[in-house]
PDB file of N, CA and C in Angstrom:
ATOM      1  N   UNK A  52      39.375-138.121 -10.313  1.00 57.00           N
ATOM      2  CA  UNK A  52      39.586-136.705 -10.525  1.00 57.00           C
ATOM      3  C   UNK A  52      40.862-136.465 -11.332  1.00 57.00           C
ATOM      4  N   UNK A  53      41.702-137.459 -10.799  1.00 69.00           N
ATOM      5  CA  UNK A  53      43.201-137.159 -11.829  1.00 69.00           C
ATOM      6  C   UNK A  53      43.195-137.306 -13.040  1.00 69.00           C
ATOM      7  N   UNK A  54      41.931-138.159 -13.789  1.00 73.00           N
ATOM      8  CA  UNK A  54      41.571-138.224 -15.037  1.00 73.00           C
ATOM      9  C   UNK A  54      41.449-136.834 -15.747  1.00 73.00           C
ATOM     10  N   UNK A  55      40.518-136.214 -14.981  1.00 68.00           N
ATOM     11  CA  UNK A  55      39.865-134.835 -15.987  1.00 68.00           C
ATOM     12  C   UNK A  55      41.473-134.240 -15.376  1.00 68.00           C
ATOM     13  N   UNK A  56      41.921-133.838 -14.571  1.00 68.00           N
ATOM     14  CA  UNK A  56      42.544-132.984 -14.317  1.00 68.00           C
ATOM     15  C   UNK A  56      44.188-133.011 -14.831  1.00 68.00           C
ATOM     16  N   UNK A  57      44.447-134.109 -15.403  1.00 72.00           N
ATOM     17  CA  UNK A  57      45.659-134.105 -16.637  1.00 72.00           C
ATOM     18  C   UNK A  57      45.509-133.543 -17.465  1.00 72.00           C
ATOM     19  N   UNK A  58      44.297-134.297 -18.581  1.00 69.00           N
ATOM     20  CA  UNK A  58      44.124-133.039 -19.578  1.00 69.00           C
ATOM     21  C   UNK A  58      43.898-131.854 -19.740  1.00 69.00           C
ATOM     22  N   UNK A  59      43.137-130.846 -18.353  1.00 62.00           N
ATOM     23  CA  UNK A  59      42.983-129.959 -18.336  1.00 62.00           C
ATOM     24  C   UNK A  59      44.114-128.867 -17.869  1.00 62.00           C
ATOM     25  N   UNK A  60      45.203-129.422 -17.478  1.00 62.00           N
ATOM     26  CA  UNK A  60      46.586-128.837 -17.263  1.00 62.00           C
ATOM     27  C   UNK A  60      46.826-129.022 -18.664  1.00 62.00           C
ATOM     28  N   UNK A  61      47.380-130.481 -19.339  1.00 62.00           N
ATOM     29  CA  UNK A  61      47.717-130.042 -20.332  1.00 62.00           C
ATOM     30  C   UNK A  61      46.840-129.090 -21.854  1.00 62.00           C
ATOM     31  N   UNK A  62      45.796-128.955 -21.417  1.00 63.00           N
ATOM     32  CA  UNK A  62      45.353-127.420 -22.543  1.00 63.00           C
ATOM     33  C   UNK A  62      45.378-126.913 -22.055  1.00 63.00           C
ATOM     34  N   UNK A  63      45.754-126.317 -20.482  1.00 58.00           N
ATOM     35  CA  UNK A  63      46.581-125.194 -20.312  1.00 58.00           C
ATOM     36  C   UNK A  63      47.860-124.717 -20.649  1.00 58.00           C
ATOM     37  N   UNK A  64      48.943-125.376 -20.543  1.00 60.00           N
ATOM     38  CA  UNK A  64      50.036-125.663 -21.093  1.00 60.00           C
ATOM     39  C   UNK A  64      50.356-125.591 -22.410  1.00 60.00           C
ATOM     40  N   UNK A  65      49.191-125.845 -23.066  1.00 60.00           N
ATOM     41  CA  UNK A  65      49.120-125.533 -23.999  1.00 60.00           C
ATOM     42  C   UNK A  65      48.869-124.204 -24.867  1.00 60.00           C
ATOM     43  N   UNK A  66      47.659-123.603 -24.221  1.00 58.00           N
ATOM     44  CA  UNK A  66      46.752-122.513 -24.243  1.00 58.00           C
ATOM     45  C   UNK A  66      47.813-120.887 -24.030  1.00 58.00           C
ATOM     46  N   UNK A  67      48.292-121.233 -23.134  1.00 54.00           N
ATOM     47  CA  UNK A  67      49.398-120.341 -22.493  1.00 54.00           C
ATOM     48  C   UNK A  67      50.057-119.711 -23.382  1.00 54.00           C
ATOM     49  N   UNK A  68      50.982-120.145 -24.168  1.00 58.00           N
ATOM     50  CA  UNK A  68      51.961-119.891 -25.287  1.00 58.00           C
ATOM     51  C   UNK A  68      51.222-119.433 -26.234  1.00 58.00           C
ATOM     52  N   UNK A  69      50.074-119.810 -26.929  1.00 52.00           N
ATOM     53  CA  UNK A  69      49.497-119.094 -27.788  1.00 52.00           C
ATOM     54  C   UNK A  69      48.684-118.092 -27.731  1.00 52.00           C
ATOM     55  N   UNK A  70      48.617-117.707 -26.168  1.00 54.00           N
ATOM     56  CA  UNK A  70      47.936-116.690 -25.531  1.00 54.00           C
ATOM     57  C   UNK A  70      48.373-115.691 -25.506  1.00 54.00           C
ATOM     58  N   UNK A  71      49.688-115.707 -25.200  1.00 50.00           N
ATOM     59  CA  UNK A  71      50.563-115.322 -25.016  1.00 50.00           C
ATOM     60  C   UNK A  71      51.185-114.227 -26.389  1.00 50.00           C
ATOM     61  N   UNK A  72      51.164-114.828 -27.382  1.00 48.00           N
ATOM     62  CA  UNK A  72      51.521-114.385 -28.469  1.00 48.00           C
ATOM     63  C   UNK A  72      50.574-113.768 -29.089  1.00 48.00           C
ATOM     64  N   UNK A  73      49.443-114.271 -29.070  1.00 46.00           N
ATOM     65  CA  UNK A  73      48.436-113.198 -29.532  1.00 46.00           C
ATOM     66  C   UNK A  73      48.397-112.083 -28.821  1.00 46.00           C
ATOM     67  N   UNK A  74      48.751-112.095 -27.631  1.00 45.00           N
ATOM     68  CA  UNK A  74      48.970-110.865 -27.204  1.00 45.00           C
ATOM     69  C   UNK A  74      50.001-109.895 -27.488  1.00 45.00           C
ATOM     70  N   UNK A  75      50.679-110.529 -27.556  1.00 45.00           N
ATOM     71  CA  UNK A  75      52.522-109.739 -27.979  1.00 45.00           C
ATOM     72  C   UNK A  75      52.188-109.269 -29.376  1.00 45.00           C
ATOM     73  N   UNK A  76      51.558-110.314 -30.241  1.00 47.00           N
ATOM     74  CA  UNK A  76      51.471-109.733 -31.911  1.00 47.00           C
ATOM     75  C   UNK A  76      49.763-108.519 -31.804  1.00 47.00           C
ATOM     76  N   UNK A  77      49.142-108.803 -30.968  1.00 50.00           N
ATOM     77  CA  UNK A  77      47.721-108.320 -30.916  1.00 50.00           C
ATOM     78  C   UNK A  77      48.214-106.090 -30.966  1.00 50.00           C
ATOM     79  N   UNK A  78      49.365-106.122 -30.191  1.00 52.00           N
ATOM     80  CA  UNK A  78      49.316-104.617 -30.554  1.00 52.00           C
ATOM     81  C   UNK A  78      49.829-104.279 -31.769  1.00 52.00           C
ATOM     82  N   UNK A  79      50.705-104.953 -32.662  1.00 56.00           N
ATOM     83  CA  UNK A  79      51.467-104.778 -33.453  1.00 56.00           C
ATOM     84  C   UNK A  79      50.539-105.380 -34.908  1.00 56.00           C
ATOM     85  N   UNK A  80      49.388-105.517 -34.934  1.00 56.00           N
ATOM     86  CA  UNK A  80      48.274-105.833 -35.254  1.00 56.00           C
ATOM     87  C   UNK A  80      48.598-105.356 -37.016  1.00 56.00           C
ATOM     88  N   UNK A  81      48.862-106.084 -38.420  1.00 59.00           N
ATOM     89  CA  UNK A  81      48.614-105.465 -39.460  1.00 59.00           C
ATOM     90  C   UNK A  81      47.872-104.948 -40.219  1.00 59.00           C
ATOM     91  N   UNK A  82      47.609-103.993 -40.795  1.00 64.00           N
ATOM     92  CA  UNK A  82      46.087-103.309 -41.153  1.00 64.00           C
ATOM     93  C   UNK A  82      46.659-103.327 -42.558  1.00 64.00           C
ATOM     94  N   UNK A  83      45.758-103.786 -43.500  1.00 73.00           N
ATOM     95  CA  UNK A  83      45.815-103.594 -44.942  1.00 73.00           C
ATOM     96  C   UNK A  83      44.729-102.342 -45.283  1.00 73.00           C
ATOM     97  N   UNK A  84      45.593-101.884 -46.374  1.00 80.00           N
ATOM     98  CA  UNK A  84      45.214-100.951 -46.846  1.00 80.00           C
ATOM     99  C   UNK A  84      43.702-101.424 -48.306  1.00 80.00           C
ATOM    100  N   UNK A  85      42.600-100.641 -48.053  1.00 90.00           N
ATOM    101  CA  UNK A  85      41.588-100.934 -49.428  1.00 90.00           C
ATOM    102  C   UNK A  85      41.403 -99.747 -50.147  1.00 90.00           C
ATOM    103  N   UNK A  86      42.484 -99.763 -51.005  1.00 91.00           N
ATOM    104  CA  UNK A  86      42.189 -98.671 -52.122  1.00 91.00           C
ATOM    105  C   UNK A  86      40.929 -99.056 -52.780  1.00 91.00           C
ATOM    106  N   UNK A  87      40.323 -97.952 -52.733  1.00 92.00           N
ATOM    107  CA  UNK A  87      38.501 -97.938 -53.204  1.00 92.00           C
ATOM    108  C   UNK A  87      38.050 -98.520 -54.262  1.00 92.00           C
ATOM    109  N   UNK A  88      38.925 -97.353 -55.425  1.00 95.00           N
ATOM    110  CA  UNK A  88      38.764 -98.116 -56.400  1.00 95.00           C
ATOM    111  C   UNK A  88      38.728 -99.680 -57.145  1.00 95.00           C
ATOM    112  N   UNK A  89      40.020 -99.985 -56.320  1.00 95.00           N
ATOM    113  CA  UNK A  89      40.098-101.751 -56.534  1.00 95.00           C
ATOM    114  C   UNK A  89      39.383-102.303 -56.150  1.00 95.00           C
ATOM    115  N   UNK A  90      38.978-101.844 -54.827  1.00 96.00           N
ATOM    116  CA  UNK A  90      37.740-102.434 -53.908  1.00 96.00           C
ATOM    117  C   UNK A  90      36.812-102.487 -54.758  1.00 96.00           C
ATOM    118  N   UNK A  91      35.979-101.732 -55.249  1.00 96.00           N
ATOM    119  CA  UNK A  91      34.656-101.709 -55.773  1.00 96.00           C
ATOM    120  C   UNK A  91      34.972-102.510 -57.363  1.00 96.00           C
ATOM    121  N   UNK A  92      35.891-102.318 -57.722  1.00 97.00           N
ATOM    122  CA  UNK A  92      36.413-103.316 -58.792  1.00 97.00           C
ATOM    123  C   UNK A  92      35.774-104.597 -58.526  1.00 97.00           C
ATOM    124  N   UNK A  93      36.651-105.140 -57.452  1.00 97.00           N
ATOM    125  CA  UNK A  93      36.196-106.311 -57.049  1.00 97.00           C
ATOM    126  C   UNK A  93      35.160-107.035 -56.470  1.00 97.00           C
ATOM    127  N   UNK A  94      34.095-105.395 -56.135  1.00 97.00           N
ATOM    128  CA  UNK A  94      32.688-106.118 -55.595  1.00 97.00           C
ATOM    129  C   UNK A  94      31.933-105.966 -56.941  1.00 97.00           C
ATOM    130  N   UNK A  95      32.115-105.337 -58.000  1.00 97.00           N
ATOM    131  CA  UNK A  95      31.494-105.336 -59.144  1.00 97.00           C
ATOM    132  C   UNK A  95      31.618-106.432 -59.999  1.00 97.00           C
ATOM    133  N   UNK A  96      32.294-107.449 -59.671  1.00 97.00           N
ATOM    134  CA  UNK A  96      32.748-108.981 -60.048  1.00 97.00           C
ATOM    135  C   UNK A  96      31.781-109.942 -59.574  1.00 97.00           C
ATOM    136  N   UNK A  97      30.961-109.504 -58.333  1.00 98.00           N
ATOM    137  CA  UNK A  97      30.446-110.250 -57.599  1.00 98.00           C
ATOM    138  C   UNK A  97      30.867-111.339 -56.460  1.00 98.00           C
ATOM    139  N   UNK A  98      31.770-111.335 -55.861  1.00 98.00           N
ATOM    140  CA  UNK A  98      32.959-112.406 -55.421  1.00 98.00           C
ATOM    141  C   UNK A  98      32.176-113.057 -54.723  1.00 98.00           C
ATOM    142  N   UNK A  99      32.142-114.286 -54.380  1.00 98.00           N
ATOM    143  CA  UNK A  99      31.648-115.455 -53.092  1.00 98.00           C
ATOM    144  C   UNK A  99      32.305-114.730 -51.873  1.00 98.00           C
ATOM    145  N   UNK A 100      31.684-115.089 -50.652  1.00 98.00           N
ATOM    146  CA  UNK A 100      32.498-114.657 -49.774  1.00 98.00           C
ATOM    147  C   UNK A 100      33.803-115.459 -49.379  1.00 98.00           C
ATOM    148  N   UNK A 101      33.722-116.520 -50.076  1.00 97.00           N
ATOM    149  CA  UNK A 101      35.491-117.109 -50.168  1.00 97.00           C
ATOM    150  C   UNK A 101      36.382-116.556 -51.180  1.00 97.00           C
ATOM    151  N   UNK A 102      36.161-116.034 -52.083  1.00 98.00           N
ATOM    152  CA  UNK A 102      37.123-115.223 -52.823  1.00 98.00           C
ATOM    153  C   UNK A 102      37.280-113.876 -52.054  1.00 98.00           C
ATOM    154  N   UNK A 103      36.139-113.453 -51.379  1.00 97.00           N
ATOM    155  CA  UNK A 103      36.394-111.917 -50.549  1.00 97.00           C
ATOM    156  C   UNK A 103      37.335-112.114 -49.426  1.00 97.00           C
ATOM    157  N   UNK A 104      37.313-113.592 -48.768  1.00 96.00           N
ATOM    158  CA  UNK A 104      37.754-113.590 -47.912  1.00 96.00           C
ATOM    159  C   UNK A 104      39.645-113.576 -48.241  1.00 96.00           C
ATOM    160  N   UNK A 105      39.748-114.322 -49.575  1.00 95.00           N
ATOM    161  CA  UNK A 105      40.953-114.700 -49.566  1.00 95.00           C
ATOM    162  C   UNK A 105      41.610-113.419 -50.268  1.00 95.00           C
ATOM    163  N   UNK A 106      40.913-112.493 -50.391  1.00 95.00           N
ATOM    164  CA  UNK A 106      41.261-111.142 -51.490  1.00 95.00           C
ATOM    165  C   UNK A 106      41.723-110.218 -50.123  1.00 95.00           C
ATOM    166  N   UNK A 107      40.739-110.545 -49.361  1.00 95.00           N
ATOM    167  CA  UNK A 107      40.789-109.066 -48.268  1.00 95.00           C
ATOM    168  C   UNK A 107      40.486-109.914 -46.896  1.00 95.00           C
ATOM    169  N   UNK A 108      41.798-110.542 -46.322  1.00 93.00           N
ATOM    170  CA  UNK A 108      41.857-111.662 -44.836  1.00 93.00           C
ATOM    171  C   UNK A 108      42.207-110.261 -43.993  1.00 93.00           C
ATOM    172  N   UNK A 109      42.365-109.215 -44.352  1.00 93.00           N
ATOM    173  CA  UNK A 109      42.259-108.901 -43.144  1.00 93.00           C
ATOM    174  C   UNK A 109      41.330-107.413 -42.857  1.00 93.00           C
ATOM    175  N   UNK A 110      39.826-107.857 -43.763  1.00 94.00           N
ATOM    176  CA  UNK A 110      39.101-107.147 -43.577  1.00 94.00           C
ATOM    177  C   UNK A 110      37.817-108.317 -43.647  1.00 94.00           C
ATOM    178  N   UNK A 111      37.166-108.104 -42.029  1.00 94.00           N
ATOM    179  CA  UNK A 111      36.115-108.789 -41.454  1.00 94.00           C
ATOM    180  C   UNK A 111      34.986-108.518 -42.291  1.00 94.00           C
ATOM    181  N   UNK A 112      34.783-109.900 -42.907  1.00 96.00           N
ATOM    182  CA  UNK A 112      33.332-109.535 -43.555  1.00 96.00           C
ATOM    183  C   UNK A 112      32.246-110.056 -42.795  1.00 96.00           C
ATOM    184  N   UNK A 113      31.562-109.235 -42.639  1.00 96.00           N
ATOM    185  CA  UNK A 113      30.124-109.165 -42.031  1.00 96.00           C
ATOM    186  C   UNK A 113      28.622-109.814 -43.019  1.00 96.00           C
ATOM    187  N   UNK A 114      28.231-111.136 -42.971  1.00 97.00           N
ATOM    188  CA  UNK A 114      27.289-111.507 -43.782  1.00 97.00           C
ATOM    189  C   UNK A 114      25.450-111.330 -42.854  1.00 97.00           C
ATOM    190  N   UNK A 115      24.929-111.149 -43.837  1.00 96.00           N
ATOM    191  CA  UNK A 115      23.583-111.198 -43.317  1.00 96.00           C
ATOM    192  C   UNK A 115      23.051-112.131 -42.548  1.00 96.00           C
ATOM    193  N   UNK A 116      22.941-111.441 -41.230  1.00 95.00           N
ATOM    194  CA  UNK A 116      22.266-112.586 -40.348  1.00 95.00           C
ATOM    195  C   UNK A 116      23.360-112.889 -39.004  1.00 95.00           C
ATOM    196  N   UNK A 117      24.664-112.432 -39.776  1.00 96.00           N
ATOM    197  CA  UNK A 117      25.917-112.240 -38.429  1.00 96.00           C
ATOM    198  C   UNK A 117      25.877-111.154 -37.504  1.00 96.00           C
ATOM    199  N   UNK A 118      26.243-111.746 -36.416  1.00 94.00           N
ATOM    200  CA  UNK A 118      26.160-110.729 -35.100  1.00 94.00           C
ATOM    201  C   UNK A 118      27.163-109.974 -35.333  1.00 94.00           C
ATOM    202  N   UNK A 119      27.358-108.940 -34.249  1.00 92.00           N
ATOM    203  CA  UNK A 119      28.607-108.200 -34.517  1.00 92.00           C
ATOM    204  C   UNK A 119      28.301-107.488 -33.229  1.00 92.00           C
ATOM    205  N   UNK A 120      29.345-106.690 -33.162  1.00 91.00           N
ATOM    206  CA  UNK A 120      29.214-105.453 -32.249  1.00 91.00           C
ATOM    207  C   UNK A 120      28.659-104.180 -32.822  1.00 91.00           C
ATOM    208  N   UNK A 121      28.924-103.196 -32.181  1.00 84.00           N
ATOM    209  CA  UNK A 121      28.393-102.331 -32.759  1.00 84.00           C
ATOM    210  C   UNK A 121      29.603-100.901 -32.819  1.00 84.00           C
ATOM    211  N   UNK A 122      30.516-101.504 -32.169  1.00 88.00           N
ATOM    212  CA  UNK A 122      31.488-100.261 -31.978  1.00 88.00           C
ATOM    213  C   UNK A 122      31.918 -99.266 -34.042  1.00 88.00           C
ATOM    214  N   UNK A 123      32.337 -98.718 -33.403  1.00 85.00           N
ATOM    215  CA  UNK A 123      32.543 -97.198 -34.641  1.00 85.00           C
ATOM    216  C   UNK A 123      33.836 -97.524 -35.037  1.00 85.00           C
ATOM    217  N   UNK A 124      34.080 -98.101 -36.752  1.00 85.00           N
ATOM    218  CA  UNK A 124      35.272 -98.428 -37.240  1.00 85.00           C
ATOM    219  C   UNK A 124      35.681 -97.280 -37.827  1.00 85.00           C
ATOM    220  N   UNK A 125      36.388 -96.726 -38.270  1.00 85.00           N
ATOM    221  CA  UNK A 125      36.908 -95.711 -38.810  1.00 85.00           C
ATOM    222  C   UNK A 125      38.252 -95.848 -40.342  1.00 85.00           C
ATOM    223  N   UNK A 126      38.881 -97.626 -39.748  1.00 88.00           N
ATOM    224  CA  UNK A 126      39.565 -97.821 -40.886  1.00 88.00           C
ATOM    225  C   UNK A 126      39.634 -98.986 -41.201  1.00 88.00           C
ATOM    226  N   UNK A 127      37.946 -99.195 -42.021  1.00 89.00           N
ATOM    227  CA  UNK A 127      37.658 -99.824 -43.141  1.00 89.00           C
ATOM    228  C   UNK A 127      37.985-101.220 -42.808  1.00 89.00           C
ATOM    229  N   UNK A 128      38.127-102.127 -41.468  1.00 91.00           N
ATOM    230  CA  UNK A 128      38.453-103.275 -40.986  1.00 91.00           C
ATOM    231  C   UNK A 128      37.165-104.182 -40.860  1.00 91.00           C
ATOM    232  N   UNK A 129      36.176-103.574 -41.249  1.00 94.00           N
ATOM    233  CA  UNK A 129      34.920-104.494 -41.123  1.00 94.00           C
ATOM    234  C   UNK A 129      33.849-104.291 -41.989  1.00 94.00           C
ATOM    235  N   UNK A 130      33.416-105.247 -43.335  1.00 95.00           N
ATOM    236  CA  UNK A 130      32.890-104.757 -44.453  1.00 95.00           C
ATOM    237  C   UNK A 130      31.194-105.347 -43.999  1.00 95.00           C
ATOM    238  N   UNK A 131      30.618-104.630 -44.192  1.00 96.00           N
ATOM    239  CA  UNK A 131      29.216-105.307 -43.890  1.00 96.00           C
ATOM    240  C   UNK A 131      28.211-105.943 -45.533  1.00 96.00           C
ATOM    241  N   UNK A 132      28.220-106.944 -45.878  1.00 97.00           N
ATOM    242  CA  UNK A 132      27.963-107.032 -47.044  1.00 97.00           C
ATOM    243  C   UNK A 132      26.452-107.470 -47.305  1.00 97.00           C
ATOM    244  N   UNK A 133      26.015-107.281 -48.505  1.00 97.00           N
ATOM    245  CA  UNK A 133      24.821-107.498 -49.895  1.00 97.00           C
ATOM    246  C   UNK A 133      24.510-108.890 -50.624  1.00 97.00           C
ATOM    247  N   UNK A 134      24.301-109.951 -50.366  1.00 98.00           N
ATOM    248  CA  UNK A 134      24.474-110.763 -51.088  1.00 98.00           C
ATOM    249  C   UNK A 134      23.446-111.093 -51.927  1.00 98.00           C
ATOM    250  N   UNK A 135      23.645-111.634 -53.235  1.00 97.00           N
ATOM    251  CA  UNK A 135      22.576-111.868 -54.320  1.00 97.00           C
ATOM    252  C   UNK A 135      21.667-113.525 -53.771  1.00 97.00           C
ATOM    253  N   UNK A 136      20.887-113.541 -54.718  1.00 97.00           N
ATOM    254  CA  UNK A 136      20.154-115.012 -54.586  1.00 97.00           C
ATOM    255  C   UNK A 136      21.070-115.976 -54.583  1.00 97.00           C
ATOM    256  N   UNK A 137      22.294-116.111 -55.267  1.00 97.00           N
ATOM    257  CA  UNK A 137      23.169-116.989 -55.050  1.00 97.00           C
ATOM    258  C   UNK A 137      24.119-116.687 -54.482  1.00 97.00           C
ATOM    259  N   UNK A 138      24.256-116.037 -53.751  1.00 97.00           N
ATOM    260  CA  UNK A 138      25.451-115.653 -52.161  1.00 97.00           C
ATOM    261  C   UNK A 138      26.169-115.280 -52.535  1.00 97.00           C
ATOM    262  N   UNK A 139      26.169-114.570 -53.886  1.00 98.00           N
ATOM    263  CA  UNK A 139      27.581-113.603 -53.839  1.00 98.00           C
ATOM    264  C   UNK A 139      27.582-112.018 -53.534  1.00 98.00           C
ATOM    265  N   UNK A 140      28.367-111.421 -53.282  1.00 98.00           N
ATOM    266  CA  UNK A 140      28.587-110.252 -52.718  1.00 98.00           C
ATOM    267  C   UNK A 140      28.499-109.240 -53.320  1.00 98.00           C
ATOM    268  N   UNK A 141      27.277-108.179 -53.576  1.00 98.00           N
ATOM    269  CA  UNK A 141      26.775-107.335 -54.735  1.00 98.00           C
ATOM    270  C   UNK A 141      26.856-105.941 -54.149  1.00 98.00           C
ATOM    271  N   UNK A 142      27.246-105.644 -53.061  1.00 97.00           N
ATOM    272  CA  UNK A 142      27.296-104.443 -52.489  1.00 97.00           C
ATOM    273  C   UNK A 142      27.459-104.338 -51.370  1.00 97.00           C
ATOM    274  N   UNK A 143      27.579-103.418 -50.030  1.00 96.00           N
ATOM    275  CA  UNK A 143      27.838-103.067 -48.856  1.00 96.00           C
ATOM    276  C   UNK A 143      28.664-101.922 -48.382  1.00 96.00           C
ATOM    277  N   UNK A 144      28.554-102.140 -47.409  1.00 94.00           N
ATOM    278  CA  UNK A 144      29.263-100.770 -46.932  1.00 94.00           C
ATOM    279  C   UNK A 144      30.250-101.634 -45.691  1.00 94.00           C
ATOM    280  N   UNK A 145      31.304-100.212 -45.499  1.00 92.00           N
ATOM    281  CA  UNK A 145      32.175-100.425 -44.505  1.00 92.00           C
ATOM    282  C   UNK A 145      31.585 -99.671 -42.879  1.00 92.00           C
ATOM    283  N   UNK A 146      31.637-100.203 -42.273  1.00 81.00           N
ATOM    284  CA  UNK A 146      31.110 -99.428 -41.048  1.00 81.00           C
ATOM    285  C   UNK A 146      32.280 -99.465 -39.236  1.00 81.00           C
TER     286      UNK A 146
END
């Protein structure tokens, strides 16, 4: 039993501290701003969802076929996207 039960203290020990901090930073939470225009700039480019991701990290993109919740966003933190035959990102909405 002392086998499993070392390691499982230590990823607690572990777990703790970074729990911890996500919580402390979780209210203080940064919200980027998506001016529209640029926005749609940039979906009119077509982006992969790795260029969307690295353009806009802190707006959740939502791909076809991903679960989600369903709660009511109001500022623009979760993009639900369009993708073409070759997976790039041709349209969507924010929800």
């Amino acid at each position: 039993m002392n086998k499993y039960l070392r390691p499982l203290a230590l990823a607690l020990l572990v777990a703790a501290p970074v729990a911890a901090t996500a919580q402390i930073h979780g209210g203080n939470e940064v919200r980027c701003t998506v001016e529209s225009n640029a926005f749609n700039k940039f979906i009119a480019g077509k982006p992969t969802p790795v260029e969307f991701r690295a353009a806009y990290s802190c707006v959740g993109l939502v791909l076809p076929g991903d679960v989600t919740t369903m709660e009511m966003r109001t500022d623009n933190s979760r993009y639900f996207a369009q993708l073409d035959a070759h997976g790039r990102i041709v349209g969507g909405s924010f929800h």
